[in-house]
Short mmCIF file of C-alpha atoms in Angstrom, two decimals:
data_model
loop_
_atom_site.label_atom_id
_atom_site.label_comp_id
_atom_site.label_asym_id
_atom_site.label_seq_id
_atom_site.Cartn_x
_atom_site.Cartn_y
_atom_site.Cartn_z
CA MET E 23 -3.33 -20.88 72.45
CA SER E 24 -6.84 -19.55 72.57
CA GLU E 25 -5.71 -16.72 70.35
CA ALA E 26 -4.60 -19.14 67.66
CA LYS E 27 -7.84 -21.05 67.91
CA GLU E 28 -9.91 -17.93 67.45
CA ARG E 29 -11.73 -18.06 64.14
CA GLN E 30 -10.70 -15.60 61.50
CA HIS E 31 -13.88 -14.43 59.85
CA ILE E 32 -12.23 -14.08 56.52
CA ARG E 33 -15.23 -14.84 54.33
CA ARG E 34 -17.17 -11.98 55.83
CA TRP E 35 -14.30 -9.55 55.37
CA ARG E 36 -13.68 -10.77 51.87
CA LEU E 37 -17.31 -10.32 50.91
CA LEU E 38 -17.16 -6.78 52.27
CA VAL E 39 -14.00 -5.89 50.36
CA GLN E 40 -15.21 -7.53 47.15
CA SER E 41 -18.60 -5.82 47.24
CA GLY E 42 -16.95 -2.50 47.97
CA ALA E 43 -14.56 -2.99 45.05
CA LEU E 44 -17.36 -3.90 42.66
CA LEU E 45 -19.60 -1.12 43.93
CA LEU E 46 -16.84 1.39 43.27
CA ILE E 47 -16.64 0.55 39.56
CA VAL E 48 -20.41 0.24 39.24
CA ILE E 49 -21.16 3.61 40.82
CA ALA E 50 -18.29 5.56 39.24
CA PRO E 51 -19.76 5.65 35.69
CA PHE E 52 -23.12 6.86 37.04
CA LEU E 53 -21.46 9.67 38.99
CA ASN E 54 -19.39 10.61 35.96
CA PHE E 55 -22.21 10.49 33.45
CA TYR E 56 -25.17 11.93 35.31
CA PHE E 57 -23.58 14.20 37.88
CA SER E 58 -20.22 15.07 36.28
CA ILE E 59 -18.54 14.04 39.53
CA ASP E 60 -15.21 12.85 38.20
CA PHE E 61 -13.52 12.09 41.51
CA VAL E 62 -13.31 8.42 40.63
CA GLN E 63 -12.66 7.29 37.08
CA GLY E 64 -11.78 4.00 35.48
CA TRP E 65 -11.80 0.45 36.71
CA TYR E 66 -9.27 -2.26 37.46
CA GLN E 67 -7.11 -1.49 34.46
CA SER E 68 -6.45 1.95 35.73
CA LEU E 69 -8.30 3.49 38.61
CA GLY E 70 -8.09 7.15 39.53
CA ILE E 71 -9.35 8.20 42.94
CA GLY E 72 -8.72 11.90 43.03
CA LYS E 73 -5.00 12.37 42.59
CA LEU E 74 -4.32 8.77 43.61
CA TRP E 75 -3.77 6.65 40.51
CA PHE E 76 -3.46 2.92 40.14
CA VAL E 77 -2.46 1.04 37.01
CA SER E 78 -2.66 -2.70 36.72
CA PRO E 79 0.96 -4.00 36.53
CA LEU E 80 0.48 -6.14 33.42
CA GLU E 81 -1.23 -3.42 31.41
CA GLY E 82 1.42 -0.91 32.45
CA LEU E 83 4.18 -3.36 31.56
CA GLU E 84 2.66 -4.00 28.14
CA SER E 85 2.39 -0.29 27.50
CA ILE E 86 6.04 0.25 28.44
CA LEU E 87 7.21 -2.75 26.38
CA VAL E 88 5.38 -1.68 23.25
CA ALA E 89 6.05 2.04 23.43
CA LYS E 90 9.62 1.57 24.72
CA ARG E 91 9.37 4.72 26.77
CA LEU E 92 9.01 5.39 30.46
CA TYR E 93 6.47 7.83 31.81
CA LEU E 94 6.83 8.76 35.46
CA PRO E 95 3.11 8.98 36.38
CA LEU E 96 2.64 5.49 34.91
CA LEU E 97 5.48 4.08 37.00
CA THR E 98 4.24 5.71 40.20
CA ALA E 99 0.73 4.46 39.52
CA MET E 100 2.09 0.92 39.29
CA VAL E 101 3.97 1.13 42.62
CA VAL E 102 1.04 0.40 44.94
CA PRO E 103 -0.31 -2.64 43.01
CA VAL E 104 3.21 -4.05 42.66
CA LEU E 105 3.95 -3.60 46.37
CA LEU E 106 0.61 -5.19 47.17
CA ALA E 107 1.55 -8.20 45.07
CA LEU E 108 5.08 -8.37 46.51
CA PHE E 109 3.91 -8.49 50.12
CA LEU E 110 0.44 -9.97 49.96
CA GLY E 111 0.61 -12.11 46.82
CA ARG E 112 -2.33 -12.46 44.45
CA VAL E 113 -4.71 -10.65 46.78
CA PHE E 114 -6.02 -8.61 43.87
CA CYS E 115 -7.42 -11.84 42.40
CA GLY E 116 -8.80 -13.15 45.66
CA TRP E 117 -10.13 -9.99 47.21
CA ILE E 118 -10.78 -7.36 44.53
CA CYS E 119 -11.11 -8.86 41.04
CA PRO E 120 -14.76 -8.64 39.92
CA ILE E 121 -14.48 -11.93 38.01
CA HIS E 122 -13.63 -13.85 41.17
CA PHE E 123 -16.32 -11.96 43.06
CA LEU E 124 -19.00 -12.83 40.51
CA SER E 125 -17.84 -16.46 40.51
CA ASP E 126 -17.80 -16.41 44.29
CA LEU E 127 -21.32 -15.00 44.38
CA SER E 128 -22.59 -17.62 41.95
CA ASP E 129 -20.94 -20.33 44.09
CA ARG E 130 -22.69 -19.02 47.18
CA PHE E 131 -25.95 -18.67 45.31
CA LEU E 132 -25.86 -22.19 43.85
CA LYS E 133 -25.06 -23.62 47.26
CA LEU E 134 -28.41 -22.39 48.50
CA PHE E 135 -30.19 -24.59 45.97
CA SER E 136 -28.07 -27.69 45.81
CA ARG E 137 -27.53 -30.42 48.32
CA LYS E 138 -23.90 -30.69 47.41
CA LYS E 139 -21.85 -28.53 49.69
CA LEU E 140 -19.06 -27.68 47.28
CA ARG E 141 -18.66 -27.63 43.53
CA LYS E 142 -16.25 -30.05 41.97
CA ASP E 143 -13.63 -29.60 39.30
CA HIS E 144 -14.19 -31.75 36.26
CA PHE E 145 -11.29 -30.88 34.00
CA LEU E 146 -7.78 -30.23 35.23
CA LEU E 147 -4.69 -28.96 33.45
CA PRO E 148 -1.15 -28.60 34.73
CA LYS E 149 -0.94 -25.54 36.97
CA THR E 150 2.27 -24.38 35.29
CA ILE E 151 0.28 -23.34 32.20
CA ILE E 152 -0.23 -19.93 33.74
CA TRP E 153 3.48 -19.09 33.40
CA TYR E 154 3.48 -20.03 29.72
CA VAL E 155 0.35 -17.95 29.21
CA LEU E 156 2.04 -14.96 30.80
CA LEU E 157 5.14 -15.41 28.64
CA ALA E 158 3.10 -15.98 25.49
CA GLU E 159 1.03 -12.91 26.21
CA LEU E 160 4.07 -10.68 26.62
CA LEU E 161 5.78 -12.13 23.53
CA LEU E 162 2.66 -11.81 21.40
CA THR E 163 2.23 -8.24 22.55
CA MET E 164 5.76 -7.39 21.50
CA ILE E 165 5.46 -9.22 18.18
CA LEU E 166 2.16 -7.57 17.30
CA GLY E 167 3.23 -4.21 18.62
CA ALA E 168 -0.20 -3.92 20.17
CA PRO E 169 -1.10 -4.88 23.73
CA LEU E 170 -3.76 -7.58 23.85
CA PHE E 171 -4.70 -7.96 27.47
CA VAL E 172 -5.52 -4.27 27.83
CA PHE E 173 -8.64 -4.78 25.76
CA LEU E 174 -9.51 -8.38 26.48
CA SER E 175 -8.84 -8.77 30.21
CA PRO E 176 -12.00 -10.10 31.86
CA PRO E 177 -11.68 -7.97 35.04
CA GLY E 178 -11.21 -4.90 32.86
CA LEU E 179 -14.13 -5.89 30.67
CA VAL E 180 -16.50 -5.92 33.65
CA GLY E 181 -15.68 -2.27 34.22
CA ARG E 182 -15.83 -1.39 30.55
CA GLU E 183 -19.21 -3.06 30.06
CA MET E 184 -20.51 -1.13 33.07
CA MET E 185 -19.27 2.10 31.51
CA MET E 186 -20.71 1.18 28.10
CA VAL E 187 -24.12 0.54 29.66
CA VAL E 188 -24.16 3.87 31.46
CA PHE E 189 -22.55 6.00 28.77
CA PHE E 190 -23.76 4.45 25.52
CA LYS E 191 -26.72 2.33 26.69
CA THR E 192 -25.25 -0.73 25.04
CA LEU E 193 -23.30 -3.86 25.76
CA THR E 194 -20.41 -4.91 23.57
CA LEU E 195 -19.46 -8.11 21.81
CA GLU E 196 -16.26 -8.61 23.79
CA GLY E 197 -18.39 -8.71 26.94
CA LEU E 198 -19.13 -12.31 25.96
CA ILE E 199 -15.64 -13.12 27.21
CA VAL E 200 -16.83 -12.37 30.74
CA VAL E 201 -19.84 -14.64 30.22
CA ALA E 202 -17.61 -17.40 28.84
CA VAL E 203 -15.21 -17.08 31.78
CA LEU E 204 -18.10 -17.31 34.23
CA ILE E 205 -19.63 -20.30 32.46
CA ALA E 206 -16.25 -22.07 32.51
CA ASN E 207 -16.67 -22.15 36.29
CA PHE E 208 -19.16 -24.98 35.82
CA VAL E 209 -16.44 -27.16 34.29
CA THR E 210 -13.70 -26.25 36.72
CA ARG E 211 -13.93 -23.59 39.39
CA ARG E 212 -11.97 -20.47 38.33
CA PHE E 213 -10.92 -22.24 35.14
CA PHE E 214 -9.71 -19.01 33.55
CA CYS E 215 -8.08 -17.66 36.72
CA ARG E 216 -6.19 -20.89 37.32
CA TYR E 217 -4.66 -21.41 33.92
CA PHE E 218 -5.21 -18.55 31.53
CA CYS E 219 -5.11 -15.22 33.31
CA PRO E 220 -1.80 -13.51 32.45
CA LEU E 221 -2.45 -10.84 35.07
CA GLY E 222 -2.87 -13.54 37.69
CA GLY E 223 0.37 -15.07 36.44
CA LEU E 224 2.25 -11.82 36.82
CA LEU E 225 0.84 -11.20 40.30
CA ALA E 226 1.68 -14.77 41.30
CA PHE E 227 5.22 -14.26 40.02
CA LEU E 228 5.57 -11.02 41.97
CA GLY E 229 4.13 -12.66 45.07
CA SER E 230 6.52 -15.61 45.16
CA LYS E 231 8.27 -14.10 48.20
CA ARG E 232 5.10 -12.78 49.80
CA LYS E 233 4.74 -12.23 53.53
CA LEU E 234 1.06 -13.04 53.90
CA ARG E 235 0.53 -16.78 53.72
CA VAL E 236 -1.88 -19.46 54.77
CA ALA E 237 -0.02 -21.18 57.59
CA ARG E 238 -0.85 -24.69 58.78
CA ASP E 239 -0.59 -25.82 62.36
CA GLU E 240 0.65 -29.37 61.92
CA GLU E 241 -0.38 -30.53 65.41
CA SER E 242 -4.05 -29.71 65.19
CA CYS E 243 -4.44 -30.61 61.48
CA THR E 244 -6.29 -33.91 61.08
CA GLU E 245 -5.78 -33.96 57.29
CA CYS E 246 -9.50 -34.21 56.75
CA GLY E 247 -9.12 -32.71 53.28
CA MET E 248 -11.80 -30.09 53.78
CA CYS E 249 -9.44 -27.27 52.84
CA ALA E 250 -8.52 -28.93 49.55
CA ARG E 251 -12.18 -29.26 48.64
CA ALA E 252 -12.92 -25.68 49.64
CA CYS E 253 -10.07 -24.07 47.70
CA PRO E 254 -11.48 -22.44 44.56
CA LEU E 255 -8.13 -22.95 42.87
CA GLY E 256 -7.98 -26.65 43.66
CA LEU E 257 -4.91 -26.37 45.87
CA ASN E 258 -4.35 -28.59 48.86
CA PRO E 259 -3.11 -26.61 51.88
CA ALA E 260 -2.59 -29.82 53.83
CA ILE E 261 0.36 -30.73 51.60
CA GLY E 262 1.73 -27.21 51.56
CA GLU E 263 0.26 -26.01 48.29
CA ALA E 264 -1.01 -22.87 49.99
CA GLU E 265 2.64 -21.87 50.26
CA SER E 266 3.07 -22.09 46.50
CA ASN E 267 2.91 -19.18 44.09
CA TYR E 268 -0.56 -20.14 42.91
CA CYS E 269 -2.37 -19.38 46.18
CA TRP E 270 -4.24 -16.09 46.11
CA ASN E 271 -4.77 -15.75 49.86
CA CYS E 272 -8.55 -15.65 49.65
CA GLY E 273 -8.81 -17.50 52.95
CA GLU E 274 -11.55 -19.88 51.86
CA CYS E 275 -9.59 -22.84 53.30
CA VAL E 276 -9.12 -20.98 56.58
CA GLU E 277 -12.87 -20.56 56.81
CA TYR E 278 -13.58 -24.20 56.08
CA CYS E 279 -10.95 -25.70 58.39
CA ARG E 280 -12.83 -27.43 61.22
CA GLU E 281 -9.83 -27.58 63.51
CA SER E 282 -8.83 -23.96 62.89
CA SER E 283 -5.37 -25.14 62.09
CA LEU E 284 -5.11 -22.92 59.03
CA THR E 285 -4.58 -19.19 59.52
CA LEU E 286 -3.70 -16.28 57.32
CA THR E 287 -0.50 -15.07 58.90
CA TRP E 288 2.25 -12.59 58.33
CA VAL E 289 5.44 -14.58 57.86
CA GLN E 290 8.49 -13.02 59.48
CA GLY E 291 11.76 -13.27 57.57
CA SER E 292 12.22 -15.23 54.38
CA SER E 293 10.21 -18.36 53.80
CA LYS E 294 11.56 -21.66 52.56
CA ARG E 295 9.44 -21.93 49.46
CA MET S 228 -26.55 -27.35 -28.21
CA LYS S 229 -23.86 -27.87 -25.66
CA THR S 230 -25.79 -26.84 -22.60
CA ASN S 231 -28.70 -29.16 -23.36
CA SER S 232 -26.41 -32.14 -23.69
CA ARG S 233 -25.40 -31.80 -20.04
CA THR S 234 -27.24 -33.89 -17.50
CA PRO S 235 -29.23 -32.16 -14.73
CA GLU S 236 -26.64 -33.37 -12.25
CA ASP S 237 -23.93 -31.63 -14.24
CA LYS S 238 -25.96 -28.45 -14.28
CA GLN S 239 -26.52 -28.65 -10.58
CA ALA S 240 -22.84 -29.23 -9.91
CA GLY S 241 -21.95 -26.29 -12.10
CA ARG S 242 -24.45 -24.08 -10.34
CA ARG S 243 -23.14 -25.22 -6.99
CA LEU S 244 -19.60 -24.42 -8.07
CA PHE S 245 -20.68 -20.99 -9.29
CA ILE S 246 -22.55 -20.12 -6.11
CA GLY S 247 -19.74 -21.50 -4.02
CA GLY S 248 -17.21 -19.44 -5.90
CA LEU S 249 -19.36 -16.34 -5.56
CA LEU S 250 -19.78 -16.86 -1.83
CA SER S 251 -16.11 -17.57 -1.19
CA SER S 252 -14.97 -14.58 -3.21
CA ALA S 253 -17.44 -12.42 -1.31
CA LEU S 254 -16.07 -13.81 1.96
CA LEU S 255 -12.54 -13.16 0.76
CA ALA S 256 -13.42 -9.59 -0.15
CA VAL S 257 -15.00 -9.05 3.25
CA GLY S 258 -11.97 -10.64 4.88
CA VAL S 259 -9.50 -8.45 3.03
CA ARG S 260 -11.56 -5.36 3.70
CA SER S 261 -11.99 -6.12 7.38
CA GLU S 262 -8.32 -6.99 7.72
CA ALA S 263 -7.40 -3.61 6.34
CA ARG S 264 -9.78 -2.13 8.86
CA LEU S 265 -8.45 -4.26 11.70
CA LEU S 266 -4.98 -2.81 11.38
CA SER S 267 -5.43 0.67 9.92
CA SER S 268 -5.69 3.72 12.10
CA PRO S 269 -9.21 5.07 12.64
CA VAL S 270 -7.95 8.65 12.57
CA THR S 271 -9.21 10.42 9.43
CA THR S 272 -11.15 13.54 8.55
CA ASN S 273 -13.22 14.60 11.59
CA ARG S 274 -12.12 11.43 13.46
CA LEU S 275 -9.68 12.74 16.00
CA ARG S 276 -7.71 11.61 18.99
CA PRO S 277 -8.24 13.58 22.23
CA PRO S 278 -5.89 16.53 22.95
CA GLY S 279 -2.21 15.92 23.59
CA ALA S 280 -2.25 12.48 21.97
CA VAL S 281 1.03 10.78 21.07
CA THR S 282 1.58 9.95 17.42
CA GLU S 283 -0.65 7.38 15.79
CA ASN S 284 2.08 4.77 15.29
CA ILE S 285 2.54 4.27 19.04
CA PHE S 286 -0.92 5.30 20.23
CA LEU S 287 -2.28 1.76 20.15
CA GLY S 288 0.76 0.58 22.10
CA THR S 289 0.76 3.10 24.92
CA CYS S 290 -3.00 3.37 25.43
CA ILE S 291 -4.16 0.77 27.95
CA ARG S 292 -7.87 1.23 27.07
CA CYS S 293 -8.69 2.15 30.65
CA GLY S 294 -11.49 4.44 29.53
CA ARG S 295 -10.73 7.14 32.05
CA CYS S 296 -10.68 9.87 29.39
CA VAL S 297 -14.09 8.64 28.22
CA GLU S 298 -15.50 8.74 31.72
CA VAL S 299 -14.07 12.10 32.66
CA CYS S 300 -15.18 13.99 29.51
CA PRO S 301 -18.07 16.22 30.61
CA TYR S 302 -19.30 16.62 27.02
CA HIS S 303 -19.23 12.85 26.29
CA CYS S 304 -17.40 13.54 23.08
CA ILE S 305 -14.77 10.82 23.53
CA ILE S 306 -15.96 7.43 22.27
CA PRO S 307 -14.14 4.14 22.95
CA LEU S 308 -13.91 2.22 19.66
CA ASP S 309 -15.59 -1.17 19.50
CA SER S 310 -14.07 -4.54 18.60
CA ARG S 311 -14.67 -4.02 14.86
CA HIS S 312 -11.67 -1.72 14.87
CA GLY S 313 -9.28 -4.60 15.55
CA VAL S 314 -6.08 -3.59 17.26
CA HIS S 315 -7.48 -0.11 17.83
CA ALA S 316 -10.50 -1.39 19.75
CA GLY S 317 -10.99 0.44 23.02
CA THR S 318 -8.93 3.46 22.05
CA PRO S 319 -10.59 6.88 22.38
CA LEU S 320 -11.80 8.79 19.33
CA ILE S 321 -13.69 12.04 18.87
CA PHE S 322 -16.35 12.22 16.15
CA ALA S 323 -16.08 15.95 15.52
CA GLU S 324 -19.35 16.47 13.63
CA THR S 325 -21.35 14.64 16.32
CA ILE S 326 -19.82 16.13 19.47
CA PRO S 327 -16.63 18.16 19.11
CA CYS S 328 -13.94 18.64 21.73
CA TYR S 329 -14.58 21.71 23.88
CA LEU S 330 -10.97 21.79 25.06
CA CYS S 331 -11.74 21.42 28.77
CA MET S 332 -8.47 19.46 29.01
CA LYS S 333 -9.80 17.04 31.63
CA CYS S 334 -8.89 13.89 29.68
CA VAL S 335 -5.30 15.03 29.45
CA GLU S 336 -5.11 15.31 33.22
CA VAL S 337 -6.34 11.78 33.93
CA CYS S 338 -4.48 9.73 31.32
CA PRO S 339 -2.24 7.43 33.39
CA THR S 340 0.05 6.28 30.56
CA GLY S 341 1.06 9.56 28.96
CA THR S 342 -0.80 8.63 25.79
CA LEU S 343 -2.52 11.97 26.22
CA ARG S 344 0.28 14.25 27.31
CA PRO S 345 -0.26 17.33 29.44
CA VAL S 346 -0.79 20.14 26.97
CA LYS S 347 -2.10 23.68 27.20
CA GLN S 348 -5.46 24.50 25.68
CA GLU S 349 -4.12 26.78 22.98
CA ALA S 350 -1.18 24.47 22.25
CA THR S 351 -3.48 21.54 21.40
CA ARG S 352 -3.14 20.34 17.80
CA MET S 353 -5.71 17.65 17.13
CA GLY S 354 -5.80 18.60 13.48
CA LEU S 355 -6.38 21.56 11.25
CA ALA S 356 -9.69 23.01 10.08
CA VAL S 357 -9.93 23.22 6.31
CA VAL S 358 -12.70 25.15 4.54
CA ASN S 359 -14.13 23.38 1.52
CA ARG S 360 -14.62 26.45 -0.65
CA HIS S 361 -16.70 24.50 -3.15
CA LEU S 362 -19.24 23.68 -0.47
CA CYS S 363 -19.16 26.75 1.75
CA TYR S 364 -22.15 29.03 1.01
CA THR S 365 -20.16 32.14 1.79
CA TRP S 366 -17.30 31.20 -0.50
CA GLN S 367 -19.85 30.27 -3.17
CA SER S 368 -21.40 33.74 -2.69
CA GLN S 369 -24.80 32.23 -1.92
CA THR S 370 -25.37 33.73 1.55
CA LEU S 371 -23.35 35.48 4.22
CA CYS S 372 -22.93 32.59 6.66
CA ARG S 373 -20.27 33.01 9.30
CA THR S 374 -21.25 30.28 11.75
CA CYS S 375 -17.75 28.88 12.02
CA TYR S 376 -16.29 32.31 12.60
CA ASN S 377 -18.82 33.05 15.33
CA ILE S 378 -18.47 29.75 17.13
CA CYS S 379 -14.69 29.39 17.06
CA PRO S 380 -13.33 29.62 20.64
CA PHE S 381 -10.32 31.54 19.33
CA THR S 382 -12.26 34.36 17.69
CA ASP S 383 -10.35 36.30 15.06
CA LYS S 384 -7.34 34.13 15.70
CA ALA S 385 -8.04 30.62 14.44
CA ILE S 386 -10.78 31.67 12.02
CA ARG S 387 -10.86 35.21 10.70
CA LEU S 388 -12.90 36.84 7.99
CA ASP S 389 -11.33 37.82 4.69
CA GLU S 390 -13.82 39.99 2.80
CA LEU S 391 -16.52 38.37 4.97
CA ARG S 392 -15.39 34.88 4.00
CA PRO S 393 -13.98 32.47 6.65
CA VAL S 394 -10.25 31.75 6.51
CA VAL S 395 -8.43 29.42 8.87
CA ASN S 396 -5.19 30.50 10.46
CA GLU S 397 -2.95 27.44 10.59
CA LYS S 398 -0.88 28.89 13.39
CA GLU S 399 -3.79 29.18 15.84
CA CYS S 400 -6.26 26.43 14.93
CA THR S 401 -6.33 23.67 17.57
CA GLY S 402 -8.47 21.29 15.53
CA CYS S 403 -11.14 21.08 18.22
CA GLY S 404 -13.91 20.62 15.65
CA ILE S 405 -16.42 23.04 17.17
CA CYS S 406 -16.71 24.74 13.75
CA VAL S 407 -17.33 21.35 12.09
CA HIS S 408 -20.12 20.61 14.54
CA ALA S 409 -21.70 24.04 13.94
CA CYS S 410 -21.39 24.13 10.14
CA PRO S 411 -24.89 23.98 8.62
CA ILE S 412 -23.79 22.35 5.36
CA THR S 413 -23.44 18.59 5.10
CA ALA S 414 -22.26 16.97 1.88
CA GLU S 415 -23.46 13.61 0.57
CA ASP S 416 -20.54 11.78 2.15
CA GLY S 417 -21.27 13.31 5.55
CA SER S 418 -18.44 15.82 5.42
CA LYS S 419 -19.06 19.47 6.25
CA ALA S 420 -18.07 22.69 4.51
CA ILE S 421 -15.35 22.97 7.14
CA ASN S 422 -13.55 19.80 8.26
CA ILE S 423 -10.74 18.87 10.59
CA GLU S 424 -7.86 17.08 8.91
CA PRO S 425 -5.62 15.23 11.41
CA LEU S 426 -2.44 16.57 9.83
CA TYR S 427 -0.36 16.26 12.95
CA SER S 428 -1.23 12.71 13.96
CA ARG S 429 1.85 11.17 12.37
CA VAL S 430 4.58 13.37 13.83
CA GLN S 431 4.99 14.56 17.40
CA MET S 432 4.27 18.27 17.47
CA SER S 433 5.05 19.57 20.93
#
């Protein structure tokens, strides 16, 4: 029992992982440009660490759909991110994506100066929009014959802007998308991530049978509603929404739960939802 | 006097119409021009894709704009295009007269999508060097310049001398653009006396 009650210090771990992930794409351009150390190249569209390559599933899928040809290194580079999404869900969004990290940081920063403990969401849309966005994105890509998200994805843009600053000493116009996405946080937390990120949609779709879930201990839960207020995606774990596809396993609710009745756990066997 | 019979309001309205028409036609012209630019390929004379690139018609589809070729290039010759290039924004391009490709073949090794296919240095065909004999000092018998011949990495193969004048061998030229970068002559339009024409960008070569 005492084991279950032990606090999972998820926020601390998440901060560590997120800072490491951001640091990687911030430092890589400097190493490449000034020292010609090309061990790490790219960012979260495609990241190369030595011979280990990763390609974001949506970008890879778009490339395959448009070009109608398979390329083995591309497929192998997509294996790890896809497996990650299959077993752990949208953890890329919650734990790695620089957009969520920057939003997270600004949340933490603003909390220092405001009396309100948590930011509120002012404008809500149906959560199912994200599936239509994903479909529309893929259809539009195939109609245009040119992938869209590869150039305009906010997480990718953070990396590209970093590279542009180091390599060409300039920022680009499309970088405003990142600014817009961050500003939208003031209306609704993670407004873009919730409804309009096709990559998030694809990862959520892949993670529908995920093993890592936020589990609720029904006995100790007092339904205080703290978790629902803490969730950056506006989900309510107390009514089982953490089991839904939309949850990105960031563990914010686990951290805020006063009774420690929420835990990030590895679910054995198939889950109901 | 027809014009004098019109009231000032009429005149003003006419002027407004004229200026409005001028502005809208200008906007239309800009729109049409930019639309052509938004969809057309940026590959032209001395504007080249990195080595081993797939053909231009599928390049914009396969390239995921990850920028790894840009980051890995030790000569910083690969430039990611900006958003003014429409659907081609983010794709890599080499501006041969600014910094040419030195054929280190690092970009080819890191491309995750096969947009830049593994290719040997001497098998690279980014384009073909063409001497503009009307500009070239040597061909014009003005001086004995052989800069391109001296600088070519495939000496006596890709560029050889024919009666001391440079001649490109189509079989050997990789289109790296080192000769373009070195050429001392620049024409009014920015072209050199030797230029790379991306002849092979439309059909798969290897």
